[in-house]
PDB file of C-alpha atoms and ligand atoms in Angstrom:
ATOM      1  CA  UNK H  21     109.122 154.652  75.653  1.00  0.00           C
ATOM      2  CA  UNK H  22     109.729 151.530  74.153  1.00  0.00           C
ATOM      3  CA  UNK H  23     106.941 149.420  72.901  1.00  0.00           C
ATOM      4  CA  UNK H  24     108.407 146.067  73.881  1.00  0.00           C
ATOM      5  CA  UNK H  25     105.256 144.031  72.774  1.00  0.00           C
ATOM      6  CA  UNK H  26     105.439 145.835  69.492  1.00  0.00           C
ATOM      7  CA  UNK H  27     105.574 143.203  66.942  1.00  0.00           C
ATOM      8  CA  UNK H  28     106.344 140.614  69.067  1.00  0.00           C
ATOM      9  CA  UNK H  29     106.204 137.691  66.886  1.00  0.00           C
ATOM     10  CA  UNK H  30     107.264 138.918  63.741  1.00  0.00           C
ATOM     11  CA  UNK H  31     110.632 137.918  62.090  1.00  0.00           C
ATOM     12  CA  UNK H  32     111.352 138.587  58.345  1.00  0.00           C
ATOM     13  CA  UNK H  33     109.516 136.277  55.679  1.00  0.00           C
ATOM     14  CA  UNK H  34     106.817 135.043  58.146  1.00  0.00           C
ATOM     15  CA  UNK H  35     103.445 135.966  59.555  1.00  0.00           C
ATOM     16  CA  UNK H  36     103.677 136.092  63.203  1.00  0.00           C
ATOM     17  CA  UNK H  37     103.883 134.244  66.414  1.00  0.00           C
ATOM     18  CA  UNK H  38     102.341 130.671  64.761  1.00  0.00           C
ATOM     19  CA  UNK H  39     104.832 131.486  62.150  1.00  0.00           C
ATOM     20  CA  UNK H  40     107.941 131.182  64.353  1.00  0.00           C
ATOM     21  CA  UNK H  41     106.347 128.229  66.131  1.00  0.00           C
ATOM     22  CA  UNK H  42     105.906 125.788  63.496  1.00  0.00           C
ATOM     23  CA  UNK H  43     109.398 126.896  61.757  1.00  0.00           C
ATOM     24  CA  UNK H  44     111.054 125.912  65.085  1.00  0.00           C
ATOM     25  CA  UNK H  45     108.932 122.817  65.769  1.00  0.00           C
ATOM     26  CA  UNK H  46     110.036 121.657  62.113  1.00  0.00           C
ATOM     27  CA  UNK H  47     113.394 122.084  62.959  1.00  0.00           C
ATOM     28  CA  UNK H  48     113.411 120.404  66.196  1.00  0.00           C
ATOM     29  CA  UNK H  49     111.098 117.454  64.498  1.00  0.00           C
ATOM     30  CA  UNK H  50     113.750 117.181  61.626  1.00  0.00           C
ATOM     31  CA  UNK H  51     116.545 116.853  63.834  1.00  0.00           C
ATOM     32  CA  UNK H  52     114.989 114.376  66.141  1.00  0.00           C
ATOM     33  CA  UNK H  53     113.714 112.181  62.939  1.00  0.00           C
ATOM     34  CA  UNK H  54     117.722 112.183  61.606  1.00  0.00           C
ATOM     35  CA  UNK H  55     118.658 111.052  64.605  1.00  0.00           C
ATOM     36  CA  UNK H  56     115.764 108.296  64.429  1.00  0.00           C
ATOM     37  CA  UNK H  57     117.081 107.735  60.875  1.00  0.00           C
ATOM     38  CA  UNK H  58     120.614 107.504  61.484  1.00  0.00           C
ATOM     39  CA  UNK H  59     119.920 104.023  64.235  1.00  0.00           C
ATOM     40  CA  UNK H  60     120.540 101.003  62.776  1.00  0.00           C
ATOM     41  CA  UNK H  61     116.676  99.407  62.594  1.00  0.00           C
ATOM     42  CA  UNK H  62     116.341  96.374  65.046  1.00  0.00           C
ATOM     43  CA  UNK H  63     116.454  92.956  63.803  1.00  0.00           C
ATOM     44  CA  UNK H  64     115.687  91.733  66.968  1.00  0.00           C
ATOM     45  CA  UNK H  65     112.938  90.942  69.386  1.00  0.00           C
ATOM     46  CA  UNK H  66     112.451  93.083  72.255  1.00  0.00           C
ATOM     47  CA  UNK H  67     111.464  92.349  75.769  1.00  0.00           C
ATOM     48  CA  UNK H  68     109.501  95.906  75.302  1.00  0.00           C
ATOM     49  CA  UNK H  69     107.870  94.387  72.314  1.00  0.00           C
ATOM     50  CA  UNK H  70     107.442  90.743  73.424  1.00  0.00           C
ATOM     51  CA  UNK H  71     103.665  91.599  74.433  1.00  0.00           C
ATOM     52  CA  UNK H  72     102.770  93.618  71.506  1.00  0.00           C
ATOM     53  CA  UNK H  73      99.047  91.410  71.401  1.00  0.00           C
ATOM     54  CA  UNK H  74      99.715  91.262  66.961  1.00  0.00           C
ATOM     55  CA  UNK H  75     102.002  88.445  66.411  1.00  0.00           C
ATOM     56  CA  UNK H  76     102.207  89.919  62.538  1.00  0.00           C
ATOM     57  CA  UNK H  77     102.899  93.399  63.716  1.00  0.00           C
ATOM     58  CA  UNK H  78     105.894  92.386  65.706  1.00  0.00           C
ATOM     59  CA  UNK H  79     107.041  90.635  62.666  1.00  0.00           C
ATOM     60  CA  UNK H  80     106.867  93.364  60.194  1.00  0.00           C
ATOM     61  CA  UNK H  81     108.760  95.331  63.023  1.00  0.00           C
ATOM     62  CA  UNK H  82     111.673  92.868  63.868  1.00  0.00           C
ATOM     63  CA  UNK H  83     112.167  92.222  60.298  1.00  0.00           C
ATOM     64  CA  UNK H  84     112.949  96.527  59.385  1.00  0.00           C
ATOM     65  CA  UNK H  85     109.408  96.551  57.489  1.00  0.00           C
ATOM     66  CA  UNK H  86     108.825 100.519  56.216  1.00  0.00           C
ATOM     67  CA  UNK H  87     105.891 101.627  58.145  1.00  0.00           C
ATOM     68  CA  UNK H  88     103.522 102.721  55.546  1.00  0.00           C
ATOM     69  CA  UNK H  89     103.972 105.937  53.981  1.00  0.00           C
ATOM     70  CA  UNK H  90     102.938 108.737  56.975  1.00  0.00           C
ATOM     71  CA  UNK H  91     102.792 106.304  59.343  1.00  0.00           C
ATOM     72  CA  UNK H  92     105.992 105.728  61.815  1.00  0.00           C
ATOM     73  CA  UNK H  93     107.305 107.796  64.647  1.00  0.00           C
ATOM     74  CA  UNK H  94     106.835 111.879  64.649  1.00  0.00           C
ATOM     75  CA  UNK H  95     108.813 114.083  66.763  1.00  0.00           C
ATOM     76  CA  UNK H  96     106.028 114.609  69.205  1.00  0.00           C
ATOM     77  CA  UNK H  97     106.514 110.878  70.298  1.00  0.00           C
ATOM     78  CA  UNK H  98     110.568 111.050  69.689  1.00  0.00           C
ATOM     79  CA  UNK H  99     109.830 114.087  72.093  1.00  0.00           C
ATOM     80  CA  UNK H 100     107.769 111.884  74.687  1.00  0.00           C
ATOM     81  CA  UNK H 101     110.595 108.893  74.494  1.00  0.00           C
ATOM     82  CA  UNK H 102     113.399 111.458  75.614  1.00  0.00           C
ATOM     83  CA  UNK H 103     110.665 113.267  78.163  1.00  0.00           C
ATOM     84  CA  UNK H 104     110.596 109.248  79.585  1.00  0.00           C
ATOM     85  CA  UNK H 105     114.011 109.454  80.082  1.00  0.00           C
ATOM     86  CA  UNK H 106     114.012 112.473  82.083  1.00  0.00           C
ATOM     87  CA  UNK H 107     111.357 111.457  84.071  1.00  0.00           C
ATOM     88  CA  UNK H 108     113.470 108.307  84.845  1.00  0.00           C
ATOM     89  CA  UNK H 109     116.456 110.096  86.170  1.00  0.00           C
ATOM     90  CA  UNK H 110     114.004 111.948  88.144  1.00  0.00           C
ATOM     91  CA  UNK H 111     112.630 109.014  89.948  1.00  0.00           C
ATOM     92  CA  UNK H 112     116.362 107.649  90.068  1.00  0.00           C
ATOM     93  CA  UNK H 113     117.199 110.484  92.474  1.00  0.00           C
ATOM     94  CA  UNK H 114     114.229 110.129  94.247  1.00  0.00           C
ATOM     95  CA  UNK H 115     114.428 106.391  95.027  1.00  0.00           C
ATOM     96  CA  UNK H 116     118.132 107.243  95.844  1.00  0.00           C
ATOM     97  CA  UNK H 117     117.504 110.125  98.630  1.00  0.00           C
ATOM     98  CA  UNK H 118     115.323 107.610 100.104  1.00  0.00           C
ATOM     99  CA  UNK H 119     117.952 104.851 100.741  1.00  0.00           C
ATOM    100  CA  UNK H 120     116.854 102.330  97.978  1.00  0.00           C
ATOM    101  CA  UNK H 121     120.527 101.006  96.955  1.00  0.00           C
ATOM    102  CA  UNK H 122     119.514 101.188  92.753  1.00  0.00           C
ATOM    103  CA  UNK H 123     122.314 100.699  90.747  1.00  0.00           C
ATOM    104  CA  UNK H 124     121.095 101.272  86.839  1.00  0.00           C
ATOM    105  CA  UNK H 125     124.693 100.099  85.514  1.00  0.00           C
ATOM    106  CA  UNK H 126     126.809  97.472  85.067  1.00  0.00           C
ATOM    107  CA  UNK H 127     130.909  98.532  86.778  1.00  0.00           C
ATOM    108  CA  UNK H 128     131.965  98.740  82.849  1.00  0.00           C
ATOM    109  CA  UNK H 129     129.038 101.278  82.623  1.00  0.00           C
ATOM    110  CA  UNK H 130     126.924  98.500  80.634  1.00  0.00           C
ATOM    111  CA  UNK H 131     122.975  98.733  80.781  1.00  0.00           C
ATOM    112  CA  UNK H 132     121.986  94.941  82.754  1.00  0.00           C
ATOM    113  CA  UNK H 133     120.160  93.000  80.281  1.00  0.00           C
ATOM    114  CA  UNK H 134     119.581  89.765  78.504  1.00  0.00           C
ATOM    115  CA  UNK H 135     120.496  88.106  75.240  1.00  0.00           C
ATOM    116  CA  UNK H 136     119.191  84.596  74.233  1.00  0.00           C
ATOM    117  CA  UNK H 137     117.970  82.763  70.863  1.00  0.00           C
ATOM    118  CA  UNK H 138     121.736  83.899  69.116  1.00  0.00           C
ATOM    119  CA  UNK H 139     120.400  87.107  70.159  1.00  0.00           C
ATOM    120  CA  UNK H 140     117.207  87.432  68.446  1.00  0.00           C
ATOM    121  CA  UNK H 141     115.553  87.844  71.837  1.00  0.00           C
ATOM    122  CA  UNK H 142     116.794  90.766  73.818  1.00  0.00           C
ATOM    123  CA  UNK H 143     116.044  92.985  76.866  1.00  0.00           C
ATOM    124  CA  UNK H 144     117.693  95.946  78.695  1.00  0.00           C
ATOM    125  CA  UNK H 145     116.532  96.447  82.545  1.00  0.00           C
ATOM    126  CA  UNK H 146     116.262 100.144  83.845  1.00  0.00           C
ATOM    127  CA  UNK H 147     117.780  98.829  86.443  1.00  0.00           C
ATOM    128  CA  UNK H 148     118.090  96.822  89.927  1.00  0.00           C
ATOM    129  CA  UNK H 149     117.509  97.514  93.564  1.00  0.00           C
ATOM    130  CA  UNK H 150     119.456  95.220  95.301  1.00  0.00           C
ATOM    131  CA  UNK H 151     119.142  96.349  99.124  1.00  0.00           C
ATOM    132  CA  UNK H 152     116.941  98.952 100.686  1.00  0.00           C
ATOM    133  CA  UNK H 153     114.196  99.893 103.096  1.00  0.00           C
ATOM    134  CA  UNK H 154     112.169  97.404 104.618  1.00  0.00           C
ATOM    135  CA  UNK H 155     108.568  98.021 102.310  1.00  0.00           C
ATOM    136  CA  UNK H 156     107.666  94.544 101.937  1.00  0.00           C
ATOM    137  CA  UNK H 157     109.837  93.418  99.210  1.00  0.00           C
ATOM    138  CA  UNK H 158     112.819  90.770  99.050  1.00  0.00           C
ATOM    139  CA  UNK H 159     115.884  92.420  97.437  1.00  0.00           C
ATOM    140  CA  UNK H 160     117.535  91.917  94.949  1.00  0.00           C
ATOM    141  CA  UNK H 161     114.324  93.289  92.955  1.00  0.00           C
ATOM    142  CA  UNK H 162     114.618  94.688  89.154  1.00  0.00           C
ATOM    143  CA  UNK H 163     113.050  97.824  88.715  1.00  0.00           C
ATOM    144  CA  UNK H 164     111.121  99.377  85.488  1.00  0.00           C
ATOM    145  CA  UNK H 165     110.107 102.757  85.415  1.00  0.00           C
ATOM    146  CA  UNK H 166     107.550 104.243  83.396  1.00  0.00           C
ATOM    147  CA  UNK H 167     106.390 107.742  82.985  1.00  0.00           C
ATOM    148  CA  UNK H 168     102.374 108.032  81.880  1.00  0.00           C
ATOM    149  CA  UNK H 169      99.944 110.783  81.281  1.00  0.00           C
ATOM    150  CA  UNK H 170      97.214 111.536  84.188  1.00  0.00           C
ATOM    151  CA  UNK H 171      94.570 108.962  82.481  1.00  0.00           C
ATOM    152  CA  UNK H 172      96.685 105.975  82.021  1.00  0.00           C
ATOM    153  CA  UNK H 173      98.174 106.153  85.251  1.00  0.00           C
ATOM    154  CA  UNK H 174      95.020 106.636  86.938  1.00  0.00           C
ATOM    155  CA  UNK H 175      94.071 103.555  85.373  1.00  0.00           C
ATOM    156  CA  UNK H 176      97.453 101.877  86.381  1.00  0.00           C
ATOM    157  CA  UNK H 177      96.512 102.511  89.645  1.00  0.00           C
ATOM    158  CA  UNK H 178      93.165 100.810  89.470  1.00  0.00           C
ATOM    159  CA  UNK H 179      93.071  97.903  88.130  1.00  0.00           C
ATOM    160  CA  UNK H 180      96.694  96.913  88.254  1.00  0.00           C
ATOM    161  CA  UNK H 181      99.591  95.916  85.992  1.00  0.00           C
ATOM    162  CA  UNK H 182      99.119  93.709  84.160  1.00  0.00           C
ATOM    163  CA  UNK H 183      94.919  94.072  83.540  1.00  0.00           C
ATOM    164  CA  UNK H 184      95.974  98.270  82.778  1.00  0.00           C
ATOM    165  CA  UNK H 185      99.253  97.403  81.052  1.00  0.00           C
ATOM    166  CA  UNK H 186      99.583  94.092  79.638  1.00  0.00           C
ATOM    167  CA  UNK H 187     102.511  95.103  77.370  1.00  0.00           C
ATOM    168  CA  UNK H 188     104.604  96.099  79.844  1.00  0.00           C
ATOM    169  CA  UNK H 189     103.603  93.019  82.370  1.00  0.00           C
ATOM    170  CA  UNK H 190     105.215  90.953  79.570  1.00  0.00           C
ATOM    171  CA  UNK H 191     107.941  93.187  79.841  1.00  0.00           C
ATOM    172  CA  UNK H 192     109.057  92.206  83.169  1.00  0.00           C
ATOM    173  CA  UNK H 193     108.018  88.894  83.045  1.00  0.00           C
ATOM    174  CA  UNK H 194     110.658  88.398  80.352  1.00  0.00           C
ATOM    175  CA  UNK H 195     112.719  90.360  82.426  1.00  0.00           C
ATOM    176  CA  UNK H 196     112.207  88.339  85.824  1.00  0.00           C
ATOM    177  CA  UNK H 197     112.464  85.183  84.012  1.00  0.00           C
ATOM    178  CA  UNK H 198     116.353  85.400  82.034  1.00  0.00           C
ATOM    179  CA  UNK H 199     117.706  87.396  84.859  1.00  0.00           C
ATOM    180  CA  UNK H 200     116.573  84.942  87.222  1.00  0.00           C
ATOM    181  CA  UNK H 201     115.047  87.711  90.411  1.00  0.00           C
ATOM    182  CA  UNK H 202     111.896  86.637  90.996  1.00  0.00           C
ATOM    183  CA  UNK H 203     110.124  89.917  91.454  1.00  0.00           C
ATOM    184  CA  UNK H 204     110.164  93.263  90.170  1.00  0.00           C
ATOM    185  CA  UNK H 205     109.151  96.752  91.409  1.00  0.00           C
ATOM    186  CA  UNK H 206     107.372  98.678  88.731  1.00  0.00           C
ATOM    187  CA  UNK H 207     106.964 102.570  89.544  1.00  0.00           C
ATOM    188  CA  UNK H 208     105.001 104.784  87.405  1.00  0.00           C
ATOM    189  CA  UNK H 209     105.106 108.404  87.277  1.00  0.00           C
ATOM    190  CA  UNK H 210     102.383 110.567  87.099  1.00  0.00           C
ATOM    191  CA  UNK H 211     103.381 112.910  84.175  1.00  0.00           C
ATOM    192  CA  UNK H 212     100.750 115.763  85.155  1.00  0.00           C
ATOM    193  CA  UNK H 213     101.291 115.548  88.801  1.00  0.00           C
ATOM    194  CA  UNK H 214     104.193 113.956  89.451  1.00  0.00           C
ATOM    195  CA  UNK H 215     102.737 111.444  91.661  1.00  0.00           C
ATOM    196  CA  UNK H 216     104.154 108.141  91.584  1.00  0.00           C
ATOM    197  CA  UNK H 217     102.357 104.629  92.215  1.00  0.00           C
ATOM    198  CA  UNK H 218     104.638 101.449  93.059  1.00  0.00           C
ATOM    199  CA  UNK H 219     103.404  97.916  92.390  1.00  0.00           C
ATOM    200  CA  UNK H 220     105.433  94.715  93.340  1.00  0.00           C
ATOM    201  CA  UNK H 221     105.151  92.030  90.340  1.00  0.00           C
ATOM    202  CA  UNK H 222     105.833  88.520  90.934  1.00  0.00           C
ATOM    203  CA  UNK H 223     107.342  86.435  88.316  1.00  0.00           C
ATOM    204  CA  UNK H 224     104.546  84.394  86.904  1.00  0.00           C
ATOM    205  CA  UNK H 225     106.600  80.717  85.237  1.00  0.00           C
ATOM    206  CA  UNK H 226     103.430  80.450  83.338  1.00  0.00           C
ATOM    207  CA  UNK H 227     102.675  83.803  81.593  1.00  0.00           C
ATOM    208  CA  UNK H 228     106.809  83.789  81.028  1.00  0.00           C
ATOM    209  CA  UNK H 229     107.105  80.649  79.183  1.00  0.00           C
ATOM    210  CA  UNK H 230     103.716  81.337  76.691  1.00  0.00           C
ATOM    211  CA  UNK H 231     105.574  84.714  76.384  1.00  0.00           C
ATOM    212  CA  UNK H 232     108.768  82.884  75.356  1.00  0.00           C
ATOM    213  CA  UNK H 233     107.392  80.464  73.549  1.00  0.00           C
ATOM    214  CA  UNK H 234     105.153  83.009  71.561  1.00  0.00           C
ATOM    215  CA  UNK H 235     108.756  84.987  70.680  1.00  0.00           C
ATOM    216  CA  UNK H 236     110.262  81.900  69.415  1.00  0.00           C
ATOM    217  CA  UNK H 237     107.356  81.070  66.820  1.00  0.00           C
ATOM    218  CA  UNK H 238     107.511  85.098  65.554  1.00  0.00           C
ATOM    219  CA  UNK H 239     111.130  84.487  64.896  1.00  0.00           C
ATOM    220  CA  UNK H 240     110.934  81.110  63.523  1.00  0.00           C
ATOM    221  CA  UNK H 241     107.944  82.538  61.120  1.00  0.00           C
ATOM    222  CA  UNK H 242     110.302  85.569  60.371  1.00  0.00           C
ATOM    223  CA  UNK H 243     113.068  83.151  59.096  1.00  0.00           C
ATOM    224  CA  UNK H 244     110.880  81.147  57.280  1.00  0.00           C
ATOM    225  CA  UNK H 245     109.169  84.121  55.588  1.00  0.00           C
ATOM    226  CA  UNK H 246     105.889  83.344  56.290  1.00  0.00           C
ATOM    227  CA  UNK H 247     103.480  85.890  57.812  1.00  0.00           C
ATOM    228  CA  UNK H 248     102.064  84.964  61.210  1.00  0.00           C
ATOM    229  CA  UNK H 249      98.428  85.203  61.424  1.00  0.00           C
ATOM    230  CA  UNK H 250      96.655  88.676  62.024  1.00  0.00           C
ATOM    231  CA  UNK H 251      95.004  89.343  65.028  1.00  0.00           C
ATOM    232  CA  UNK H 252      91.565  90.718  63.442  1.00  0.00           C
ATOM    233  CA  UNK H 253      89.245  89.317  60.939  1.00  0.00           C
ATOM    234  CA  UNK H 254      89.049  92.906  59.521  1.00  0.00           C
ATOM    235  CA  UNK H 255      90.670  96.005  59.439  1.00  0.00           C
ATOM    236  CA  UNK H 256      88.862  98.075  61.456  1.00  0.00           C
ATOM    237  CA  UNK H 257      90.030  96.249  64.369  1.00  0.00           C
ATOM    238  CA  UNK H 258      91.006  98.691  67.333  1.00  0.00           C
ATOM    239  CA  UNK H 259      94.365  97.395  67.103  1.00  0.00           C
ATOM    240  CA  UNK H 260      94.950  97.545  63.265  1.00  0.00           C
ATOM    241  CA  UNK H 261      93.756 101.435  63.668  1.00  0.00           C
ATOM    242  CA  UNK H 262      96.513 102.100  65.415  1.00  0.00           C
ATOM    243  CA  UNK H 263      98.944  99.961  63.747  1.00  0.00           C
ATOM    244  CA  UNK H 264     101.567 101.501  61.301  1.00  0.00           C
ATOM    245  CA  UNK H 265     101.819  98.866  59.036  1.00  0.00           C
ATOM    246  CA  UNK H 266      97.640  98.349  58.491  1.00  0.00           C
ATOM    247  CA  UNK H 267      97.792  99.513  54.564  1.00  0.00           C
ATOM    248  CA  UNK H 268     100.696  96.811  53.688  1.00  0.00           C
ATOM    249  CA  UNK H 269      99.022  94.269  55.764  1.00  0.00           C
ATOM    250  CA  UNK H 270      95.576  94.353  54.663  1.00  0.00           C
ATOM    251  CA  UNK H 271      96.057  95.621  51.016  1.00  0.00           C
ATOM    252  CA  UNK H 272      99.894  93.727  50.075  1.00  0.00           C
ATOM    253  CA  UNK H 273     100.256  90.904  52.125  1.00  0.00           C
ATOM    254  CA  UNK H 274      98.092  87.648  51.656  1.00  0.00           C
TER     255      UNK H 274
HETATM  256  S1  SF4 M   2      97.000  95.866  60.673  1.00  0.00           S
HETATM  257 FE1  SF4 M   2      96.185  94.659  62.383  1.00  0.00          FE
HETATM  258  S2  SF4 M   2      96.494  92.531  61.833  1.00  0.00           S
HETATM  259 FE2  SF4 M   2      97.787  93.764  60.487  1.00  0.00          FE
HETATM  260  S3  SF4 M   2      99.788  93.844  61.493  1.00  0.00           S
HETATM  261 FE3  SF4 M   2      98.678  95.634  62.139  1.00  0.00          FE
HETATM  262  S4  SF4 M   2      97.656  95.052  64.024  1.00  0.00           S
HETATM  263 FE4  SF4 M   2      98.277  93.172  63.001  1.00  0.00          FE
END
């Protein structure tokens, strides 16, 4: 009889099962960082970005700063970006079967977007429902889609956009206000259970135009080579913890 367990794991010049694992996982991680690599670093300010709550952080980033050294993007969160995507189509299809008219490309096969300030300030929609069931909503409404483990959707679903996710409520009030549609549908996907929550935003002038305004002074500060200010006092800030550039700014910049 053959012992088709026997050994299982075991391939020449390593030590088992973990062996294989983290040989394959390096691979995959390699491949996924050379593709990273090989992308021309942004210059530019995103909509994604906009509400980043550092002003300095967003400047290292739009002016291709090195993260410091170990810091940056791994393949587990290359790995999470593409898993976003998937989600996406996912919830595509869905919104699709259920007679919402989403169209997620231009005719020439163009993402819709924006591109203002000589194109310093830029923003790519996921896309735009522009007739459908009667839930509520006026249409045209943009739509931005957004795929989040159990705990952060959970909390989505409590306290609301833009209390839960301030980042991306700057998002699509960037979006709302240089595509001119006046409300967006936000639906987040439940990456454990594949529920998904929907929340109508209404453009908000106000919040847009700080937004804008706070873009313009990051670039303008960029140009000028100045620093803006940091958002802590110290460095042990919850925000600098997390921030990839926390050595260079608190140790090599003034
Ligand atoms: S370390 Fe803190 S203050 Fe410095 S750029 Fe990062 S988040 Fe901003």
């Amino acid at each position: 009889m053959i012992d088709l367990n026997h050994g299982s794991g075991a391939v020449y010049g390593g030590t088992g099962i973990g062996s294989v694992a983290e040989r394959v996982n390096l691979l995959l991680d390699d491949a996924l960082l050379a593709e990273r690599r090989a992308q021309t670093p942004r210059t530019y300010l995103g909509a994604s970005r906009i509400g980043e709550p550092c002003a300095r952080r967003l400047a290292f980033e739009i002016s291709a700063t090195l993260p410091d050294e170990g810091r940056g993007f791994d393949g587990r969160a290359l790995r999470i970006f593409d898993a976003g995507h998937v989600f996406e189509t996912l919830s595509i299809r869905w919104l699709r079967a259920a007679g919402f008219d989403l169209r997620t490309e231009r005719r020439d096969g163009g993402q819709f977007g924006f591109s203002v300030a000589g194109g310093r300030i830029r923003g790519h929609i996921d896309g735009v429902i522009v007739a459908g069931p009667e839930v509520g909503l006026p249409w045209p409404a943009l739509w931005e889609h957004k795929a989040l483990n159990a705990r952060s959707w959970e909390d989505l679903v409590k306290k609301g956009l833009k209390e839960s996710k301030p980042l991306y409520w700057a998002q699509v009030q960037i979006y709302m206000a240089y595509l001119d549609v006046p409300v967006t549908l936000f639906s987040a996907l439940n990456k454990n259970t594949q529920e998904l929550f929907h929340e109508p935003v209404r453009f908000d002038p106000t919040d847009a135009q700080a937004l804008s305004d706070r873009a313009v002074a990051i670039l303008r500060a960029v140009d000028a080579g100045e620093l803006p200010p940091r958002i802590a006092a110290n460095s042990d800030h919850w925000v600098c913890r997390f921030c990839d550039y926390a050595q260079r700014c608190w140790e090599q910049t003034p």
